[in-house]
Protein backbone atom coordinates (compact mmCIF):
# COMPACT_ATOMS: atom_id res chain seq x y z
CA UNK A 1 0.00 0.00 0.00
CA UNK A 2 1.26 3.48 -0.83
CA UNK A 3 1.73 5.99 2.00
CA UNK A 4 -0.96 8.26 0.52
CA UNK A 5 -3.49 5.40 0.56
CA UNK A 6 -2.66 4.53 4.16
CA UNK A 7 -2.89 8.21 5.12
CA UNK A 8 -6.35 8.57 3.51
CA UNK A 9 -7.62 5.49 5.36
CA UNK A 10 -6.09 6.76 8.58
CA UNK A 11 -7.83 10.15 8.28
CA UNK A 12 -11.19 8.38 7.88
CA UNK A 13 -10.52 6.17 10.92
CA UNK A 14 -9.51 9.18 13.02
CA UNK A 15 -12.67 11.02 11.98
CA UNK A 16 -14.84 8.09 13.12
CA UNK A 17 -12.84 7.54 16.29
CA UNK A 18 -12.89 11.24 17.28
CA UNK A 19 -16.19 12.79 16.09
CA UNK A 20 -15.83 16.53 15.65
CA UNK A 21 -12.05 16.43 15.42
CA UNK A 22 -10.27 18.69 12.96
CA UNK A 23 -7.61 16.74 11.07
CA UNK A 24 -5.07 18.86 9.22
CA UNK A 25 -2.65 17.65 6.54
CA UNK A 26 0.56 19.65 6.77
CA UNK A 27 2.45 21.00 3.76
CA UNK A 28 5.75 19.08 3.65
CA UNK A 29 7.39 22.02 1.86
CA UNK A 30 6.57 24.57 4.56
CA UNK A 31 8.68 23.29 7.48
CA UNK A 32 10.69 20.21 6.56
CA UNK A 33 10.14 17.42 9.07
CA UNK A 34 6.86 18.59 10.65
CA UNK A 35 4.54 15.56 11.05
CA UNK A 36 2.03 14.86 8.27
CA UNK A 37 -1.14 15.16 10.36
CA UNK A 38 -2.29 17.36 13.23
CA UNK A 39 -5.43 16.25 15.06
CA UNK A 40 -7.30 18.92 17.04
CA UNK A 41 -9.87 17.50 19.45
CA UNK A 42 -11.62 19.60 22.07
CA UNK A 43 -8.82 21.32 24.01
CA UNK A 44 -6.13 18.77 23.03
CA UNK A 45 -4.03 17.92 19.98
CA UNK A 46 -1.81 15.19 18.55
CA UNK A 47 0.59 14.93 15.62
CA UNK A 48 1.26 11.88 13.45
CA UNK A 49 4.03 11.22 10.96
CA UNK A 50 2.66 8.66 8.50
CA UNK A 51 4.94 5.99 7.07
CA UNK A 52 4.13 3.31 4.49
CA UNK A 53 5.94 0.68 6.54
CA UNK A 54 7.96 0.42 9.74
CA UNK A 55 11.11 0.26 7.59
CA UNK A 56 10.36 3.44 5.58
CA UNK A 57 13.08 6.05 5.59
CA UNK A 58 12.83 8.84 8.16
CA UNK A 59 13.56 12.21 6.57
CA UNK A 60 15.80 14.82 8.21
CA UNK A 61 14.19 16.54 11.20
CA UNK A 62 11.17 14.17 11.38
CA UNK A 63 12.41 12.37 14.50
CA UNK A 64 13.29 15.73 16.08
CA UNK A 65 9.79 17.17 15.52
CA UNK A 66 8.04 13.98 16.66
CA UNK A 67 10.07 13.99 19.90
CA UNK A 68 9.54 17.73 20.44
CA UNK A 69 5.80 17.61 19.77
CA UNK A 70 5.39 14.45 21.87
CA UNK A 71 6.88 16.33 24.83
CA UNK A 72 4.25 19.07 24.30
CA UNK A 73 1.21 16.80 23.83
CA UNK A 74 1.30 13.57 21.80
CA UNK A 75 3.17 12.73 18.61
CA UNK A 76 4.30 9.49 17.00
CA UNK A 77 5.30 7.75 13.81
CA UNK A 78 2.42 5.61 12.54
CA UNK A 79 2.50 2.80 9.98
CA UNK A 80 0.29 -0.23 9.28
CA UNK A 81 2.40 -2.35 11.64
CA UNK A 82 1.79 -0.13 14.70
CA UNK A 83 -1.51 1.50 13.71
CA UNK A 84 -3.67 -0.18 16.38
CA UNK A 85 -1.25 0.71 19.18
CA UNK A 86 -0.76 4.34 18.06
CA UNK A 87 -4.49 4.95 17.52
CA UNK A 88 -5.12 3.61 21.02
CA UNK A 89 -2.51 6.02 22.39
CA UNK A 90 -4.02 8.92 20.42
CA UNK A 91 -7.45 8.15 21.84
CA UNK A 92 -6.08 7.87 25.38
CA UNK A 93 -4.18 11.13 25.00
CA UNK A 94 -7.01 13.15 23.46
CA UNK A 95 -9.92 11.74 25.46
CA UNK A 96 -8.29 11.80 28.92
Coordinates of C-alpha atoms in Angstrom, one line a residue:
X1 CA 0.0 0.0 0.0
X2 CA 1.3 3.5 -0.8
X3 CA 1.7 6.0 2.0
X4 CA -1.0 8.3 0.5
X5 CA -3.5 5.4 0.6
X6 CA -2.7 4.5 4.2
X7 CA -2.9 8.2 5.1
X8 CA -6.3 8.6 3.5
X9 CA -7.6 5.5 5.4
X10 CA -6.1 6.8 8.6
X11 CA -7.8 10.1 8.3
X12 CA -11.2 8.4 7.9
X13 CA -10.5 6.2 10.9
X14 CA -9.5 9.2 13.0
X15 CA -12.7 11.0 12.0
X16 CA -14.8 8.1 13.1
X17 CA -12.8 7.5 16.3
X18 CA -12.9 11.2 17.3
X19 CA -16.2 12.8 16.1
X20 CA -15.8 16.5 15.7
X21 CA -12.0 16.4 15.4
X22 CA -10.3 18.7 13.0
X23 CA -7.6 16.7 11.1
X24 CA -5.1 18.9 9.2
X25 CA -2.6 17.7 6.5
X26 CA 0.6 19.6 6.8
X27 CA 2.4 21.0 3.8
X28 CA 5.8 19.1 3.7
X29 CA 7.4 22.0 1.9
X30 CA 6.6 24.6 4.6
X31 CA 8.7 23.3 7.5
X32 CA 10.7 20.2 6.6
X33 CA 10.1 17.4 9.1
X34 CA 6.9 18.6 10.7
X35 CA 4.5 15.6 11.0
X36 CA 2.0 14.9 8.3
X37 CA -1.1 15.2 10.4
X38 CA -2.3 17.4 13.2
X39 CA -5.4 16.3 15.1
X40 CA -7.3 18.9 17.0
X41 CA -9.9 17.5 19.5
X42 CA -11.6 19.6 22.1
X43 CA -8.8 21.3 24.0
X44 CA -6.1 18.8 23.0
X45 CA -4.0 17.9 20.0
X46 CA -1.8 15.2 18.5
X47 CA 0.6 14.9 15.6
X48 CA 1.3 11.9 13.5
X49 CA 4.0 11.2 11.0
X50 CA 2.7 8.7 8.5
X51 CA 4.9 6.0 7.1
X52 CA 4.1 3.3 4.5
X53 CA 5.9 0.7 6.5
X54 CA 8.0 0.4 9.7
X55 CA 11.1 0.3 7.6
X56 CA 10.4 3.4 5.6
X57 CA 13.1 6.1 5.6
X58 CA 12.8 8.8 8.2
X59 CA 13.6 12.2 6.6
X60 CA 15.8 14.8 8.2
X61 CA 14.2 16.5 11.2
X62 CA 11.2 14.2 11.4
X63 CA 12.4 12.4 14.5
X64 CA 13.3 15.7 16.1
X65 CA 9.8 17.2 15.5
X66 CA 8.0 14.0 16.7
X67 CA 10.1 14.0 19.9
X68 CA 9.5 17.7 20.4
X69 CA 5.8 17.6 19.8
X70 CA 5.4 14.5 21.9
X71 CA 6.9 16.3 24.8
X72 CA 4.2 19.1 24.3
X73 CA 1.2 16.8 23.8
X74 CA 1.3 13.6 21.8
X75 CA 3.2 12.7 18.6
X76 CA 4.3 9.5 17.0
X77 CA 5.3 7.7 13.8
X78 CA 2.4 5.6 12.5
X79 CA 2.5 2.8 10.0
X80 CA 0.3 -0.2 9.3
X81 CA 2.4 -2.4 11.6
X82 CA 1.8 -0.1 14.7
X83 CA -1.5 1.5 13.7
X84 CA -3.7 -0.2 16.4
X85 CA -1.2 0.7 19.2
X86 CA -0.8 4.3 18.1
X87 CA -4.5 4.9 17.5
X88 CA -5.1 3.6 21.0
X89 CA -2.5 6.0 22.4
X90 CA -4.0 8.9 20.4
X91 CA -7.5 8.2 21.8
X92 CA -6.1 7.9 25.4
X93 CA -4.2 11.1 25.0
X94 CA -7.0 13.2 23.5
X95 CA -9.9 11.7 25.5
X96 CA -8.3 11.8 28.9

